[in-house]
mmCIF file of C-alpha atoms in Angstrom:
data_model
loop_
_atom_site.group_PDB
_atom_site.id
_atom_site.type_symbol
_atom_site.label_atom_id
_atom_site.label_comp_id
_atom_site.label_asym_id
_atom_site.label_seq_id
_atom_site.Cartn_x
_atom_site.Cartn_y
_atom_site.Cartn_z
ATOM 1 C CA MET A 11 -36.598 -15.992 40.666
ATOM 2 C CA ILE A 12 -34.363 -13.215 41.922
ATOM 3 C CA LYS A 13 -31.147 -13.137 43.952
ATOM 4 C CA CYS A 14 -31.064 -11.863 47.495
ATOM 5 C CA PRO A 15 -28.947 -8.666 47.531
ATOM 6 C CA LYS A 16 -27.259 -9.738 50.761
ATOM 7 C CA CYS A 17 -26.451 -13.464 50.403
ATOM 8 C CA LYS A 18 -26.934 -13.802 46.586
ATOM 9 C CA GLU A 19 -29.103 -16.936 46.937
ATOM 10 C CA LEU A 20 -32.000 -17.450 44.523
ATOM 11 C CA ILE A 21 -35.344 -16.691 46.108
ATOM 12 C CA GLY A 22 -38.899 -16.405 44.846
ATOM 13 C CA ASP A 23 -40.201 -13.232 43.230
ATOM 14 C CA THR A 24 -42.869 -12.674 45.882
ATOM 15 C CA VAL A 25 -40.821 -13.490 48.992
ATOM 16 C CA GLU A 26 -40.674 -10.621 51.497
ATOM 17 C CA THR A 27 -37.759 -11.990 53.555
ATOM 18 C CA CYS A 28 -34.867 -14.122 52.328
ATOM 19 C CA PRO A 29 -35.190 -17.606 53.888
ATOM 20 C CA MET A 30 -31.395 -18.016 53.943
ATOM 21 C CA CYS A 31 -30.162 -14.809 55.594
ATOM 22 C CA PHE A 32 -33.490 -13.291 56.742
ATOM 23 C CA HIS A 33 -32.816 -10.043 54.886
ATOM 24 C CA LYS A 34 -36.022 -8.006 54.412
ATOM 25 C CA MET A 35 -36.431 -7.080 50.748
ATOM 26 C CA THR A 36 -37.414 -3.490 50.014
ATOM 27 C CA ALA A 37 -39.389 -2.574 46.912
ATOM 28 C CA HIS A 38 -36.382 -0.763 45.473
ATOM 29 C CA GLU A 39 -34.092 -3.792 46.002
ATOM 30 C CA ARG A 40 -36.694 -6.079 44.428
ATOM 31 C CA ILE A 41 -36.897 -3.888 41.304
ATOM 32 C CA LEU A 42 -33.100 -3.754 41.018
ATOM 33 C CA MET A 43 -32.782 -7.529 41.421
ATOM 34 C CA GLU A 44 -35.512 -8.178 38.818
ATOM 35 C CA LYS A 45 -33.735 -5.887 36.332
ATOM 36 C CA GLU A 46 -30.446 -7.648 37.031
ATOM 37 C CA SER A 47 -32.062 -11.076 36.560
ATOM 38 C CA ARG A 48 -33.634 -9.978 33.272
ATOM 39 C CA ALA A 49 -30.307 -8.573 32.050
ATOM 40 C CA GLU A 50 -28.514 -11.848 32.888
ATOM 41 C CA LEU A 51 -31.204 -13.860 31.102
ATOM 42 C CA GLU A 52 -30.974 -11.640 28.014
ATOM 43 C CA GLN A 53 -27.182 -11.991 27.985
ATOM 44 C CA GLU A 54 -27.415 -15.802 28.247
ATOM 45 C CA THR A 55 -29.967 -15.836 25.419
ATOM 46 C CA GLU A 56 -27.700 -13.718 23.205
ATOM 47 C CA GLU A 57 -24.760 -16.043 23.904
ATOM 48 C CA MET A 58 -26.867 -19.097 23.024
ATOM 49 C CA ILE A 59 -27.934 -17.452 19.750
ATOM 50 C CA LYS A 60 -24.303 -16.660 18.872
ATOM 51 C CA GLU A 61 -23.204 -20.233 19.669
ATOM 52 C CA THR A 62 -26.029 -21.632 17.548
ATOM 53 C CA GLU A 63 -25.180 -19.369 14.608
ATOM 54 C CA GLU A 64 -21.498 -20.337 14.849
ATOM 55 C CA ALA A 65 -22.349 -24.035 14.907
ATOM 56 C CA LEU A 66 -24.636 -23.604 11.904
ATOM 57 C CA ARG A 67 -21.879 -21.747 10.026
ATOM 58 C CA ARG A 68 -19.342 -24.503 10.759
ATOM 59 C CA ARG A 69 -21.807 -27.193 9.714
ATOM 60 C CA THR A 70 -22.624 -25.348 6.458
ATOM 61 C CA ILE A 71 -18.942 -24.956 5.572
ATOM 62 C CA TRP A 72 -18.397 -28.641 6.326
ATOM 63 C CA ILE A 73 -21.232 -29.683 4.007
ATOM 64 C CA ILE A 74 -20.010 -27.408 1.189
ATOM 65 C CA ILE A 75 -16.454 -28.754 1.422
ATOM 66 C CA ASN A 76 -17.753 -32.331 1.391
ATOM 67 C CA VAL A 77 -19.944 -31.767 -1.659
ATOM 68 C CA VAL A 78 -17.118 -30.073 -3.576
ATOM 69 C CA CYS A 79 -14.638 -32.852 -2.720
ATOM 70 C CA VAL A 80 -17.041 -35.624 -3.683
ATOM 71 C CA VAL A 81 -17.932 -33.933 -6.998
ATOM 72 C CA LEU A 82 -14.267 -33.370 -7.880
ATOM 73 C CA LEU A 83 -13.381 -36.954 -6.989
ATOM 74 C CA MET A 84 -16.321 -38.234 -9.040
ATOM 75 C CA ILE A 85 -15.091 -36.245 -12.053
ATOM 76 C CA LEU A 86 -11.577 -37.629 -11.529
ATOM 77 C CA LEU A 87 -12.942 -41.162 -11.299
ATOM 78 C CA ILE A 88 -14.990 -40.764 -14.494
ATOM 79 C CA ILE A 89 -11.944 -39.449 -16.346
ATOM 80 C CA ALA A 90 -9.767 -42.236 -14.935
ATOM 81 C CA VAL A 91 -12.196 -44.925 -16.033
ATOM 82 C CA SER A 92 -12.594 -43.399 -19.500
ATOM 83 C CA VAL A 93 -8.813 -43.338 -20.119
ATOM 84 C CA ARG A 94 -8.318 -46.629 -18.280
ATOM 85 C CA SER A 95 -5.621 -45.261 -16.018
ATOM 86 C CA ASN A 96 -4.986 -47.403 -12.951
ATOM 87 C CA VAL A 97 -3.008 -44.613 -11.304
ATOM 88 C CA MET A 98 -5.870 -42.112 -11.608
ATOM 89 C CA ILE A 99 -8.359 -44.684 -10.327
ATOM 90 C CA SER A 100 -6.097 -45.295 -7.315
ATOM 91 C CA VAL A 101 -5.842 -41.545 -6.710
ATOM 92 C CA ALA A 102 -9.642 -41.167 -6.869
ATOM 93 C CA ILE A 103 -10.169 -44.040 -4.424
ATOM 94 C CA ALA A 104 -7.510 -42.611 -2.104
ATOM 95 C CA GLY A 105 -9.322 -39.281 -2.327
ATOM 96 C CA TYR A 106 -12.606 -40.862 -1.269
ATOM 97 C CA VAL A 107 -10.865 -42.496 1.679
ATOM 98 C CA ALA A 108 -9.349 -39.122 2.600
ATOM 99 C CA VAL A 109 -12.800 -37.470 2.512
ATOM 100 C CA VAL A 110 -14.215 -40.186 4.784
ATOM 101 C CA VAL A 111 -11.321 -39.785 7.243
ATOM 102 C CA TYR A 112 -11.729 -35.986 7.105
ATOM 103 C CA ASP A 113 -15.439 -36.343 7.891
ATOM 104 C CA LEU A 114 -14.807 -38.684 10.803
ATOM 105 C CA ILE A 115 -12.234 -36.305 12.269
ATOM 106 C CA LEU A 116 -14.612 -33.360 11.964
ATOM 107 C CA ILE A 117 -17.638 -35.211 13.292
ATOM 108 C CA PHE A 118 -16.063 -36.941 16.258
ATOM 109 C CA GLY A 119 -12.823 -35.043 16.857
ATOM 110 C CA LEU A 120 -13.802 -31.418 16.401
ATOM 111 C CA GLY A 121 -17.488 -31.784 17.196
ATOM 112 C CA VAL A 122 -18.858 -30.267 13.987
ATOM 113 C CA ASN A 123 -22.097 -32.177 14.457
ATOM 114 C CA ASN A 124 -22.386 -31.562 18.199
ATOM 115 C CA CYS A 125 -25.019 -29.466 19.931
ATOM 116 C CA PRO A 126 -23.594 -26.002 20.700
ATOM 117 C CA HIS A 127 -25.454 -25.985 24.032
ATOM 118 C CA CYS A 128 -24.925 -29.399 25.637
ATOM 119 C CA GLY A 129 -22.016 -30.588 23.420
ATOM 120 C CA ARG A 130 -23.521 -34.023 22.733
ATOM 121 C CA TYR A 131 -23.426 -35.633 19.297
ATOM 122 C CA LEU A 132 -26.534 -34.963 17.204
ATOM 123 C CA TYR A 133 -27.272 -38.485 16.038
ATOM 124 C CA ARG A 134 -29.539 -38.385 12.955
ATOM 125 C CA ASN A 135 -30.906 -35.013 13.969
ATOM 126 C CA TYR A 136 -33.108 -33.769 11.156
ATOM 127 C CA GLY A 137 -35.088 -31.264 13.238
ATOM 128 C CA GLU A 138 -34.333 -27.817 14.510
ATOM 129 C CA CYS A 139 -33.760 -28.805 18.144
ATOM 130 C CA CYS A 140 -31.224 -30.993 19.932
ATOM 131 C CA GLN A 141 -32.684 -34.380 20.839
ATOM 132 C CA TRP A 142 -30.746 -34.300 24.128
ATOM 133 C CA CYS A 143 -31.266 -30.831 25.640
ATOM 134 C CA GLY A 144 -34.104 -29.500 23.448
ATOM 135 C CA ASN A 145 -32.345 -26.230 22.550
ATOM 136 C CA ARG A 146 -32.494 -24.873 19.007
ATOM 137 C CA VAL A 147 -29.532 -25.884 16.817
ATOM 138 C CA ARG A 148 -30.698 -24.733 13.364
#
C-alpha cells in the first residue's frame, strides 16, 4: 500500500489512478511513495523495538528488586526467629506486606507487566509474544 501524493489516501501498489481523487500516478511518484512507505514502516519497527527493550529493562529491574527484597526479608525473619524477637518478626512481616503492596502498585498502577504495544496486562504470559496483540514483548 502506498499513499496518493495528491490526497494522501492509501491506495494499492499497482493502481494507476487514485480512486479517491483520480490523480494519475507516474512511475517517479510511485517510486517516491514506495520509498516513503518503506521509511515509515522501518521507523515504526524501530520504535516498537525500542519500546519492547524498555519494557524488558523495566521488568528485569522489577524482578531483581523483588528477589533482593524477599531474600533480605527472609534473612531478617530467620534472625528474628532465632533470637526470638517479636519486634524483628513484626518488622519482617511488615516488610513482606510492603513488598506485596509495591508489586501491586508496579503491576497495576505503573504497568510494569503490560504489553508495550497494546498496553494490556500480560496475564500469565510465559511466551515471547503478547497474548492480546501478538507483538513480541521479550
